[in-house]
Amino acid sequence: MKINKTYNDNKVKSEMQNYFLENAFISLASFCEDNLDELIYSILKEKKIENYKPLELRRKEIKLSDCFAPEILKFSEYFKSIKFLEYLESVTDLDLKFKSIELNIYSHKDFIILCDKQEKTEGLNVIFDISDDWNKDCGGILTYTTKEEEVFYVEPSFNSLTILYKPKEVMKYLKYINNKSGNKKIIRFEIEFEVN
Amino acid sequence: MLSEWINPKYLNKDEIEKIKSDFKVAKPFPNMILTDFFLKDKLSEIKDCLKNIEYYEENHDLYQFLRTINFKHIDDKIITKFAKFVGSVEFVCFIEDLTGLKFSKEVFELHSLNFKNTHYLLCHDDQVQERKVAFIIYLCDEFKSGDGGELELFESENNVPTKITKSILPKFNQFALFEVTDKSFHQVSEVLVDKDRISIGAWFYSEK
């Protein structure tokens, strides 16, 4: 997997680091230079687990441990690699340890709600998004929030990488996706890292 | 006073006993659905009156809909009269007779909700602040299958909701009531059409 050359340029990287240190997040548009059509095709073809827990979430998950599609594996292996971890460390200036990776698909009627079961841990959340063109009136906005206020929003955006530092007290929910979304889908690799 | 508001059918002693015994064994948790509950003209008057009352958007992880403030704080003759009736000892005792439960005679909450296209309320159990029963009075025209907006009741195992086993389509002058317990998981499915799903929602609380 090739990442956009711009994001490897030392001057740009230093600007990215400053931005991250100031804002605790950064979103990188046009992140990957590969053609993503084949990846999306493979994902849509793959068998999915319907995960519906009424009090927590509803979404479709692709179990990466049972997945043999080369295009999907190419991306998931990259996101688990030392190379990617080092890249994130250089952008965030954090000491990281890979924790988990998920490949999720969200469509009409899907959601994540705030619940007590949600892990309250500090970490770095990384989202590689390959969603359809999205209108935020359809719902589907991933919202990071404390008890007092909403602190950060991730909107679906094709070929973007969002890197976000999540303090312990911050939880997240994905706004219910309503019927205006039609057949559109949010597709994401969601990767978590521990902060040492 | 009851006869000024409630369909006489529901004031009959035998009918009350039947509703009470059905309520106790209703699945997936105690509930009742009564059609043509109020006198039609009275409810139509309230429906008309609500057209001039402001609704505010409620929008969070669990829900999105429009809601008025508590009827107790609305400055309108008709709404105030209705709120006084719902809070009256006579009406509270009537609901006690229908359910076999006991409620506070002082505290209740009453407001109107409007679910428009795309609005929803996800699964929850309503268990806050000593709520004992929740009830809904539908003011909208009849919803059809496929319109969404259904009140859906979940069966549960070990206090975790598992599947929807009862769905109630809104219909003008339908009264839906359920007991609030650790099993009363319910939701309002997303409204899928350009219709206003207007209702009045209320809670009665535990007797202190």
XYZ file of C-alpha atoms in Angstrom:
404
model
C 0.000 0.000 0.000
C 1.375 3.393 -0.976
C 0.523 6.467 1.005
C 0.283 9.861 -0.650
C 3.845 11.129 -1.204
C 2.937 14.518 0.247
C 2.455 12.958 3.668
C 6.006 11.614 3.623
C 7.563 14.944 2.821
C 9.557 16.037 5.857
C 8.358 19.619 5.787
C 4.712 18.535 5.512
C 5.240 15.941 8.229
C 6.575 18.556 10.570
C 3.503 20.719 9.893
C 1.294 17.684 10.510
C 3.042 17.040 13.809
C 2.525 20.627 14.935
C -1.124 20.458 13.919
C -1.628 17.199 15.823
C 0.123 18.482 18.935
C -2.118 21.504 18.919
C -5.438 19.809 18.108
C -5.006 16.158 19.222
C -6.309 15.041 15.820
C -5.510 15.297 12.160
C -7.419 14.220 9.094
C -5.451 13.430 5.936
C -7.386 13.596 2.675
C -6.444 11.470 -0.375
C -4.297 9.378 1.941
C -3.694 6.353 -0.225
C -2.339 6.355 -3.772
C -3.567 2.841 -4.614
C -6.682 2.321 -6.663
C -9.288 1.562 -3.995
C -11.952 0.107 -6.293
C -10.636 -3.416 -5.915
C -10.498 -3.093 -2.131
C -14.112 -1.899 -1.998
C -15.193 -4.639 -4.394
C -13.493 -7.269 -2.188
C -15.064 -5.853 0.972
C -18.567 -5.843 -0.471
C -18.109 -9.415 -1.692
C -16.851 -10.661 1.672
C -19.134 -12.479 4.134
C -20.175 -10.146 6.910
C -21.240 -10.651 10.501
C -24.470 -8.849 11.317
C -23.711 -7.390 14.696
C -26.828 -6.067 16.443
C -26.862 -5.439 20.180
C -29.877 -3.117 20.676
C -28.325 -1.312 23.639
C -24.905 -0.816 22.044
C -24.576 -0.933 18.283
C -25.699 -2.223 14.971
C -23.297 -2.681 12.046
C -21.763 -5.257 9.750
C -18.292 -6.510 10.514
C -15.819 -8.382 8.369
C -13.909 -10.784 10.559
C -10.358 -10.079 9.472
C -9.009 -13.215 11.146
C -11.157 -15.333 8.776
C -10.591 -13.216 5.699
C -8.369 -14.384 2.839
C -9.156 -11.731 0.222
C -5.666 -10.509 -0.875
C -6.693 -6.873 -1.311
C -8.228 -6.672 2.173
C -5.251 -8.453 3.723
C -2.846 -6.055 1.981
C -4.481 -3.113 3.756
C -5.055 -4.751 7.127
C -1.470 -6.017 7.244
C -0.220 -2.540 6.426
C -2.255 -0.973 9.244
C -0.849 -3.579 11.664
C 2.733 -3.126 10.444
C 5.675 -1.607 12.278
C 6.079 0.739 9.306
C 2.614 2.229 9.861
C 3.122 2.359 13.640
C 6.371 4.251 13.163
C 4.662 6.579 10.716
C 1.973 7.361 13.298
C 4.594 7.854 15.999
C 6.387 10.344 13.799
C 3.171 12.296 13.242
C 1.876 12.180 16.811
C 5.118 12.108 18.794
C 3.518 9.379 20.926
C 4.931 6.012 21.975
C 2.364 3.576 20.544
C 1.505 -0.098 20.717
C -0.876 -1.758 18.238
C -4.086 -2.852 19.959
C -6.810 -3.842 17.484
C -8.116 -3.521 13.947
C -11.677 -3.849 12.675
C -13.244 -3.530 9.252
C -16.797 -2.256 9.636
C -19.621 -1.350 7.296
C -22.410 0.972 8.415
C -25.590 1.498 6.427
C -29.272 2.385 6.927
C -30.466 1.628 10.510
C -26.935 1.180 11.891
C -25.637 3.069 14.944
C -23.319 3.058 17.955
C -24.725 4.501 21.165
C -22.984 5.657 24.304
C -23.128 2.915 26.896
C -21.421 1.964 30.125
C -19.778 -1.038 28.443
C -17.703 1.220 26.220
C -14.052 0.933 27.107
C -12.819 3.971 28.976
C -9.193 3.900 27.938
C -6.695 6.349 26.657
C -5.555 5.597 23.114
C -4.967 6.641 19.573
C -7.892 5.989 17.232
C -7.105 5.746 13.551
C -9.778 5.540 10.885
C -9.127 4.788 7.237
C -12.347 5.663 5.448
C -13.458 4.453 2.028
C -17.125 5.421 2.291
C -19.519 6.397 -0.452
C -20.132 10.093 -1.064
C -21.927 11.126 2.117
C -24.368 13.810 3.191
C -24.327 14.408 6.934
C -28.147 14.706 6.995
C -28.142 10.906 6.581
C -26.610 10.542 10.071
C -23.497 8.392 10.394
C -21.370 11.097 12.006
C -18.932 9.581 14.485
C -18.971 11.839 17.536
C -16.423 11.861 20.348
C -17.846 13.308 23.518
C -17.238 13.821 27.220
C -20.115 13.987 29.696
C -20.126 17.749 29.257
C -19.550 18.384 25.568
C -18.985 16.930 22.132
C -15.325 17.335 21.294
C -14.762 15.914 17.828
C -16.665 14.722 14.771
C -15.557 12.318 12.044
C -17.592 12.614 8.860
C -17.378 9.875 6.241
C -14.856 10.919 3.617
C -13.500 8.664 0.883
C -9.793 7.851 1.108
C -9.148 9.800 4.303
C -7.086 8.843 7.328
C -8.149 10.362 10.617
C -5.764 10.154 13.560
C -7.266 11.067 16.900
C -5.952 11.021 20.456
C -8.717 9.743 22.759
C -8.368 10.589 26.447
C -9.875 8.200 29.007
C -13.002 10.242 29.643
C -13.959 10.581 25.983
C -16.553 8.188 24.570
C -17.909 7.855 21.059
C -21.168 7.278 19.257
C -22.140 6.948 15.623
C -25.330 8.815 14.817
C -28.130 6.518 13.632
C -28.089 6.252 9.822
C -31.496 7.210 8.490
C -33.439 6.375 5.316
C -32.004 9.364 3.428
C -28.810 7.305 3.072
C -30.515 4.956 0.579
C -28.051 2.203 -0.308
C -24.958 4.189 0.598
C -22.421 2.715 2.976
C -19.780 3.896 5.371
C -16.795 1.541 5.099
C -13.902 1.867 7.514
C -10.814 0.233 8.873
C -10.868 1.221 12.550
C -7.526 0.765 14.246
C -6.636 1.368 17.876
C -3.272 1.893 19.500
C -2.329 2.020 23.145
C -0.381 5.064 24.260
C 2.600 4.141 26.442
C -64.858 14.005 35.508
C -63.647 10.756 33.895
C -66.779 10.529 31.800
C -66.026 13.986 30.371
C -62.803 12.658 28.831
C -62.764 8.869 28.576
C -64.689 6.606 26.226
C -67.507 5.162 28.424
C -66.554 1.665 27.222
C -63.427 1.866 29.395
C -65.281 2.976 32.504
C -67.234 -0.241 32.762
C -66.153 -2.284 35.798
C -65.972 -5.621 33.981
C -63.960 -4.040 31.157
C -61.529 -2.545 33.673
C -61.043 -5.961 35.312
C -60.424 -7.580 31.934
C -57.870 -4.915 30.924
C -56.099 -5.343 34.269
C -55.803 -9.111 33.977
C -54.628 -8.899 30.328
C -52.104 -6.208 31.283
C -50.445 -8.362 33.934
C -49.734 -11.258 31.562
C -49.049 -9.239 28.420
C -45.840 -10.081 26.535
C -43.008 -9.237 26.389
C -43.710 -7.181 29.569
C -46.920 -5.735 31.058
C -48.538 -3.452 28.483
C -51.922 -2.452 27.121
C -53.098 -0.972 23.831
C -56.563 0.600 23.963
C -58.196 2.081 20.873
C -60.583 5.075 20.925
C -59.563 5.738 24.500
C -60.582 9.388 24.874
C -63.743 11.085 23.678
C -62.855 11.890 20.084
C -63.890 15.572 20.179
C -61.792 16.246 23.276
C -58.680 14.759 21.718
C -59.264 16.526 18.391
C -59.431 19.813 20.292
C -56.038 19.100 21.910
C -54.580 18.075 18.554
C -55.703 21.362 16.996
C -54.382 23.320 19.905
C -50.934 21.699 19.643
C -50.576 23.145 16.145
C -49.857 26.475 17.830
C -47.451 25.133 20.444
C -43.711 25.189 19.838
C -41.767 21.919 19.500
C -38.002 21.789 20.125
C -35.547 19.397 18.527
C -34.102 16.667 20.762
C -31.074 15.152 19.072
C -28.491 12.844 20.624
C -27.031 9.342 20.249
C -30.255 7.605 21.292
C -32.894 9.741 19.604
C -33.970 12.477 17.265
C -37.450 13.978 17.441
C -39.341 17.162 18.313
C -40.857 17.740 21.755
C -42.846 20.417 23.542
C -42.039 21.529 27.060
C -43.945 19.868 29.908
C -47.671 20.624 29.512
C -47.679 21.973 33.086
C -45.648 24.942 31.850
C -47.587 25.661 28.651
C -49.730 28.769 28.878
C -52.828 27.603 27.040
C -56.326 27.043 28.403
C -57.022 23.745 26.629
C -53.589 22.229 27.303
C -53.736 23.294 30.951
C -57.179 21.727 31.329
C -55.919 18.470 29.833
C -52.790 18.491 32.039
C -55.004 19.042 35.096
C -57.158 16.095 34.089
C -54.171 13.749 33.549
C -52.723 14.838 36.907
C -56.056 14.547 38.732
C -56.470 11.993 41.500
C -59.437 10.612 39.591
C -57.427 9.851 36.438
C -54.402 8.546 38.372
C -56.713 6.209 40.334
C -58.337 5.115 37.074
C -54.906 4.115 35.690
C -54.212 2.371 39.007
C -57.428 0.391 38.488
C -56.424 -0.509 34.935
C -52.932 -1.659 35.922
C -53.230 -2.778 39.546
C -50.217 -0.547 40.317
C -49.901 2.420 42.687
C -48.610 5.848 41.661
C -47.617 9.148 43.143
C -50.558 11.554 43.081
C -48.286 14.591 42.950
C -45.715 14.062 40.247
C -46.177 13.329 36.581
C -44.671 14.388 33.286
C -46.632 15.182 30.168
C -45.506 16.499 26.806
C -46.122 16.083 23.117
C -43.670 14.523 20.676
C -43.483 14.765 16.929
C -41.441 12.218 14.989
C -40.963 13.402 11.414
C -39.390 11.532 8.502
C -35.973 10.085 9.645
C -36.731 10.609 13.371
C -36.309 7.663 15.752
C -35.840 6.570 19.347
C -33.469 3.651 19.873
C -33.865 0.836 22.385
C -33.919 1.792 26.082
C -35.847 0.792 29.203
C -37.109 4.198 30.518
C -35.814 3.356 33.996
C -35.028 6.755 35.514
C -36.292 8.720 38.466
C -38.753 6.150 39.837
C -40.871 6.003 36.705
C -43.564 3.382 37.161
C -45.576 3.484 33.945
C -45.174 5.211 30.616
C -48.123 5.941 28.392
C -48.632 7.387 24.961
C -51.714 8.869 23.368
C -51.461 8.979 19.592
C -52.773 12.068 17.837
C -51.590 11.283 14.316
C -53.526 9.681 11.505
C -53.075 5.969 11.154
C -49.606 4.733 10.196
C -49.405 1.786 7.835
C -46.913 -1.038 7.740
C -43.815 0.310 5.978
C -44.315 3.868 7.249
C -42.085 3.207 10.280
C -42.856 4.987 13.554
C -43.862 1.779 15.305
C -43.564 1.409 19.053
C -41.581 -1.807 19.325
C -41.315 -3.881 22.485
C -38.355 -6.185 23.048
C -38.217 -9.558 24.686
C -35.172 -9.795 26.969
C -32.912 -12.378 28.548
C -31.058 -11.533 31.768
C -32.158 -7.929 31.317
C -30.604 -7.694 27.866
C -32.999 -7.020 24.963
C -32.912 -9.788 22.376
C -35.693 -9.426 19.811
C -38.782 -7.365 19.006
C -41.897 -9.363 19.782
C -44.579 -6.674 19.664
C -44.979 -3.729 17.273
C -47.659 -1.092 17.614
C -48.570 1.142 14.680
C -49.727 4.622 15.723
C -53.385 5.443 15.234
C -55.417 8.461 16.306
C -56.829 8.099 19.835
C -54.905 4.910 20.594
C -53.609 4.655 24.151
C -50.485 2.559 24.757
C -49.222 1.975 28.285
C -46.442 -0.181 29.690
C -44.957 -0.817 33.097
C -41.433 0.557 33.498
C -39.157 -2.195 34.799
C -35.666 -3.525 34.105
C -37.275 -5.497 31.266
C -39.277 -2.756 29.562
C -36.981 -2.381 26.552
C -38.676 -0.531 23.734
C -37.967 1.775 20.808
C -39.700 3.853 18.174
C -38.629 2.727 14.729
C -37.525 5.406 12.292
C -40.322 7.233 10.493
C -39.808 6.447 6.803
C -42.444 8.692 5.229
C -43.364 12.379 5.208
C -45.936 12.101 7.980
C -45.987 13.732 11.411
C -46.124 11.067 14.113
C -47.590 13.261 16.836
C -48.325 11.837 20.248
C -48.636 12.813 23.883
C -46.262 10.979 26.175
C -46.444 10.751 29.943
C -44.945 9.028 32.944
C -46.458 8.295 36.302
C -44.056 7.776 39.167
C -43.811 5.392 42.119
C -45.833 6.206 45.187
C -43.552 7.652 47.867
